[in-house]
Structure formats: structure tokens, C-alpha cells
mmCIF file of C-alpha atoms in Angstrom:
data_model
loop_
_atom_site.group_PDB
_atom_site.id
_atom_site.type_symbol
_atom_site.label_atom_id
_atom_site.label_comp_id
_atom_site.label_asym_id
_atom_site.label_seq_id
_atom_site.Cartn_x
_atom_site.Cartn_y
_atom_site.Cartn_z
ATOM 1 C CA MET X 202 11.013 -15.386 -10.485
ATOM 2 C CA PRO X 203 12.662 -14.955 -7.072
ATOM 3 C CA SER X 204 10.535 -15.253 -3.985
ATOM 4 C CA ALA X 205 10.179 -12.513 -1.386
ATOM 5 C CA ARG X 206 12.634 -14.487 0.775
ATOM 6 C CA GLU X 207 16.006 -13.873 -0.789
ATOM 7 C CA PRO X 208 19.462 -13.501 0.786
ATOM 8 C CA LEU X 209 20.277 -10.278 2.594
ATOM 9 C CA LEU X 210 22.014 -7.625 0.519
ATOM 10 C CA ASP X 211 25.404 -6.081 1.362
ATOM 11 C CA ALA X 212 24.466 -2.540 0.341
ATOM 12 C CA HIS X 213 27.899 -1.143 1.209
ATOM 13 C CA ALA X 214 29.819 -3.608 -0.967
ATOM 14 C CA GLU X 215 27.323 -3.231 -3.821
ATOM 15 C CA ALA X 216 27.452 0.585 -3.542
ATOM 16 C CA ALA X 217 31.258 0.522 -3.739
ATOM 17 C CA GLN X 218 30.885 -1.210 -7.111
ATOM 18 C CA GLY X 219 28.082 1.100 -8.302
ATOM 19 C CA ALA X 220 25.745 -1.868 -8.642
ATOM 20 C CA VAL X 221 22.266 -1.783 -10.152
ATOM 21 C CA ILE X 222 20.067 -4.536 -8.750
ATOM 22 C CA GLU X 223 16.831 -5.459 -10.509
ATOM 23 C CA ARG X 224 14.351 -7.914 -9.035
ATOM 24 C CA GLU X 225 10.757 -9.051 -9.443
ATOM 25 C CA PHE X 226 8.683 -10.080 -6.458
ATOM 26 C CA ALA X 227 5.258 -11.714 -6.286
ATOM 27 C CA LEU X 228 2.758 -9.442 -4.527
ATOM 28 C CA SER X 229 1.353 -12.501 -2.745
ATOM 29 C CA GLY X 230 4.665 -12.858 -0.883
ATOM 30 C CA PHE X 231 4.213 -9.594 1.015
ATOM 31 C CA THR X 232 2.068 -10.325 4.076
ATOM 32 C CA ARG X 233 1.548 -6.711 5.205
ATOM 33 C CA LEU X 234 0.634 -5.559 1.696
ATOM 34 C CA ARG X 235 -1.651 -8.528 0.964
ATOM 35 C CA ASP X 236 -4.210 -7.329 3.537
ATOM 36 C CA ARG X 237 -4.625 -4.039 1.659
ATOM 37 C CA LEU X 238 -5.196 -5.551 -1.792
ATOM 38 C CA ALA X 239 -8.468 -6.815 -3.241
ATOM 39 C CA ALA X 240 -6.486 -9.496 -5.092
ATOM 40 C CA PRO X 241 -2.844 -10.330 -4.290
ATOM 41 C CA GLU X 242 -1.931 -11.365 -7.836
ATOM 42 C CA GLY X 243 0.794 -9.753 -9.869
ATOM 43 C CA LEU X 244 4.404 -8.663 -9.657
ATOM 44 C CA VAL X 245 6.353 -5.703 -8.441
ATOM 45 C CA ARG X 246 9.457 -4.722 -10.379
ATOM 46 C CA ALA X 247 12.188 -3.138 -8.270
ATOM 47 C CA ARG X 248 15.369 -1.399 -9.392
ATOM 48 C CA LEU X 249 17.959 -0.339 -6.804
ATOM 49 C CA SER X 250 20.865 1.779 -8.065
ATOM 50 C CA LEU X 251 23.586 1.989 -5.419
ATOM 51 C CA ARG X 252 26.591 4.290 -4.972
ATOM 52 C CA LEU X 253 28.777 5.610 -2.157
ATOM 53 C CA VAL X 254 28.054 9.161 -0.963
ATOM 54 C CA ASP X 255 30.718 10.376 1.474
ATOM 55 C CA GLY X 256 31.445 6.767 2.414
ATOM 56 C CA VAL X 257 27.773 5.941 3.013
ATOM 57 C CA ALA X 258 25.893 3.380 0.946
ATOM 58 C CA ALA X 259 23.145 5.312 -0.826
ATOM 59 C CA GLY X 260 21.001 4.974 -3.881
ATOM 60 C CA GLU X 261 17.688 5.256 -5.597
ATOM 61 C CA ILE X 262 14.951 2.646 -5.501
ATOM 62 C CA GLU X 263 12.282 2.602 -8.225
ATOM 63 C CA LEU X 264 9.200 0.392 -8.050
ATOM 64 C CA THR X 265 6.335 -0.332 -10.410
ATOM 65 C CA ALA X 266 3.428 -2.657 -9.721
ATOM 66 C CA ALA X 267 -0.072 -3.203 -11.077
ATOM 67 C CA VAL X 268 -2.319 -3.851 -8.070
ATOM 68 C CA THR X 269 -6.010 -4.499 -7.508
ATOM 69 C CA LEU X 270 -7.555 -2.372 -4.768
ATOM 70 C CA GLU X 271 -11.110 -2.105 -3.450
ATOM 71 C CA CYS X 272 -12.838 1.189 -4.247
ATOM 72 C CA GLN X 273 -14.035 2.719 -0.993
ATOM 73 C CA ARG X 274 -17.078 4.251 -2.713
ATOM 74 C CA CYS X 275 -18.570 1.281 -4.523
ATOM 75 C CA LEU X 276 -16.568 -1.556 -2.864
ATOM 76 C CA GLN X 277 -15.728 -3.031 -6.290
ATOM 77 C CA PRO X 278 -12.222 -4.082 -7.382
ATOM 78 C CA MET X 279 -10.210 -1.547 -9.354
ATOM 79 C CA ALA X 280 -6.804 -1.697 -11.005
ATOM 80 C CA ARG X 281 -4.102 0.823 -10.124
ATOM 81 C CA GLU X 282 -0.526 1.287 -11.219
ATOM 82 C CA LEU X 283 1.769 2.008 -8.274
ATOM 83 C CA ARG X 284 5.021 3.843 -8.896
ATOM 84 C CA SER X 285 7.559 4.887 -6.319
ATOM 85 C CA GLU X 286 10.973 6.518 -6.433
ATOM 86 C CA SER X 287 12.984 7.189 -3.280
ATOM 87 C CA GLU X 288 16.516 8.262 -2.449
ATOM 88 C CA LEU X 289 17.846 6.058 0.351
ATOM 89 C CA ALA X 290 20.911 6.068 2.600
ATOM 90 C CA PHE X 291 21.814 2.914 4.509
ATOM 91 C CA VAL X 292 23.416 3.861 7.837
ATOM 92 C CA ALA X 293 24.459 1.834 10.857
ATOM 93 C CA GLY X 294 24.412 4.541 13.528
ATOM 94 C CA ASP X 295 22.954 7.892 14.501
ATOM 95 C CA ALA X 296 26.258 9.777 14.162
ATOM 96 C CA VAL X 297 26.333 9.449 10.369
ATOM 97 C CA ARG X 298 25.132 12.605 8.606
ATOM 98 C CA VAL X 299 23.498 12.294 5.206
ATOM 99 C CA PRO X 300 22.055 14.979 2.912
ATOM 100 C CA ALA X 301 18.427 15.895 3.616
ATOM 101 C CA GLU X 302 17.106 14.473 0.321
ATOM 102 C CA TYR X 303 17.936 10.920 1.457
ATOM 103 C CA GLU X 304 15.572 8.794 3.503
ATOM 104 C CA VAL X 305 17.673 7.106 6.171
ATOM 105 C CA ILE X 306 17.378 3.340 6.441
ATOM 106 C CA ALA X 307 18.808 2.526 9.868
ATOM 107 C CA GLY X 308 20.462 -0.817 10.409
ATOM 108 C CA ASP X 309 23.474 -2.765 9.259
ATOM 109 C CA PRO X 310 24.169 -1.724 5.631
ATOM 110 C CA LYS X 311 25.785 -5.139 5.097
ATOM 111 C CA ARG X 312 22.501 -6.921 5.892
ATOM 112 C CA VAL X 313 19.693 -5.199 3.963
ATOM 113 C CA ASP X 314 16.468 -7.118 3.388
ATOM 114 C CA LEU X 315 15.549 -5.946 -0.116
ATOM 115 C CA ALA X 316 12.145 -7.663 -0.046
ATOM 116 C CA ALA X 317 11.166 -5.881 3.197
ATOM 117 C CA LEU X 318 12.396 -2.590 1.745
ATOM 118 C CA VAL X 319 10.294 -3.123 -1.390
ATOM 119 C CA GLU X 320 7.219 -3.948 0.706
ATOM 120 C CA ASP X 321 7.710 -0.793 2.799
ATOM 121 C CA GLU X 322 7.940 1.346 -0.346
ATOM 122 C CA LEU X 323 4.806 -0.265 -1.806
ATOM 123 C CA LEU X 324 2.853 0.402 1.387
ATOM 124 C CA LEU X 325 3.898 4.050 1.214
ATOM 125 C CA ALA X 326 2.850 4.220 -2.455
ATOM 126 C CA LEU X 327 -0.721 3.021 -1.772
ATOM 127 C CA PRO X 328 -3.395 5.712 -1.941
ATOM 128 C CA ALA X 329 -4.750 6.825 1.444
ATOM 129 C CA ILE X 330 -8.298 6.181 0.185
ATOM 130 C CA ALA X 331 -8.668 3.938 -2.845
ATOM 131 C CA ARG X 332 -11.461 5.026 -5.162
ATOM 132 C CA HIS X 333 -12.216 5.216 -8.833
ATOM 133 C CA ALA X 334 -10.987 8.356 -10.570
ATOM 134 C CA PRO X 335 -13.548 10.751 -12.071
ATOM 135 C CA GLY X 336 -14.761 9.290 -15.356
ATOM 136 C CA GLU X 337 -14.078 5.691 -14.334
ATOM 137 C CA ASP X 338 -16.928 3.220 -13.857
ATOM 138 C CA CYS X 339 -17.709 3.505 -10.141
ATOM 139 C CA ARG X 340 -20.787 1.333 -9.577
ATOM 140 C CA LEU X 341 -22.483 3.121 -6.720
ATOM 141 C CA PRO X 342 -25.681 1.563 -5.412
ATOM 142 C CA ASP X 343 -28.846 3.268 -6.693
ATOM 143 C CA ALA X 344 -29.484 6.016 -4.100
ATOM 144 C CA GLY X 345 -33.171 6.377 -5.131
ATOM 145 C CA ALA X 346 -33.910 2.736 -4.370
ATOM 146 C CA ALA X 347 -32.318 3.073 -0.919
ATOM 147 C CA VAL X 348 -34.513 6.110 -0.104
ATOM 148 C CA GLU X 349 -37.674 4.292 -1.242
ATOM 149 C CA GLU X 350 -36.800 1.259 0.885
ATOM 150 C CA ALA X 351 -36.281 3.474 3.915
ATOM 151 C CA ALA X 352 -39.655 5.220 3.458
ATOM 152 C CA GLU X 353 -41.688 2.025 2.869
ATOM 153 C CA PRO X 354 -41.808 0.381 6.306
ATOM 154 C CA ALA X 355 -45.013 1.173 8.268
ATOM 155 C CA MET X 356 -44.527 3.143 11.421
ATOM 156 C CA ARG X 357 -44.944 1.042 14.561
ATOM 157 C CA ARG X 358 -46.807 2.621 17.447
ATOM 158 C CA PRO X 359 -46.395 0.289 20.419
ATOM 159 C CA PHE X 360 -48.345 2.520 22.879
ATOM 160 C CA ALA X 361 -51.241 3.428 20.561
ATOM 161 C CA GLY X 362 -53.706 1.285 22.572
ATOM 162 C CA LEU X 363 -52.913 2.938 25.937
ATOM 163 C CA LYS X 364 -55.375 5.773 25.350
ATOM 164 C CA ASP X 365 -58.234 3.308 25.102
ATOM 165 C CA LEU X 366 -57.166 1.565 28.311
ATOM 166 C CA LEU X 367 -57.073 4.854 30.270
ATOM 167 C CA ASN X 368 -60.644 5.753 29.253
ATOM 168 C CA HIS X 369 -62.097 2.559 30.808
#
């Protein structure tokens, strides 16, 4: 299994050949993504299909990964399948015009960091708020017990004895 640190990709040369690049990356190798996962175990499978569109390196990237997130309701780990598909165009300058359906990846198309691109796509695929879906086992704390605990403590009255002092 390749690590997240692999050689830079010449997207233009690969697009001229109509290349399809498939890689697997360990989730633990992505530092920005790792902070958002409950457990950084597992793999992401990436498939980049490249072609030239009006002389511009373009293509489709597809990602699938099984990740473990923390439910924001019950704070327990939960498994989620992330899937992402994006149309990309690799351009070196602002003057290049690409069709609107392509997401522009600015930079040198001969030096594309595929691992960084995969991590960016995974971050975009994460849910805004991770929580169990309806019908899944979301272990919320017992709300009744929390209400009882809140009602139990005796009320403190620090100035209750002042009345007696004023009468003397």
C-alpha cells in the first residue's frame, strides 16, 4: 500500500495518454483529516481518470472511504461511508478558461500532489455535523436522570441569618 507521500503527478502528460490512476491511501497519513476522525484507521480508495479538454488536463476523481466519526449527539463513535466524485481541471494560470462544471485546481499541472488532492476531497465529503441517522443506535444520556440530579441539591441561602442579626 503506498503511503500518502508519493511522487508528484504530471497531470498533463497523464491526461494526454488518457490515463486512469488508482491508489489506496491510509487515512492515518492525512494530518488535516485525522483531527476530524474518531479513529484514523482504514483506507481511502481513489480513482483519477484524466483526459485533455481543449488542451487542459482535466478529469474525474472518485473516492470511497469507510471512516469512524464521533456522533455530535451522543459523542459515541459511528461508522460512515464517504463517497465523492468531482470533475477537476488542472490549470497553471488565470487566463485559462474551463467549462463551469469543472472545479479548477490552480497550480502547475505537471506537479500535482495526488495525496493532498485526495485529502482535500475527503475533507469536503465529511458531514457538516456528524450524527447517527434516524433508526441508528444513538446512545443519548438519560434525560430524566439529568433532571433529577439538577433538582436534588438543597438551595443555599447565604444571607438567611441576616434577619436575626438586624432584630438584635
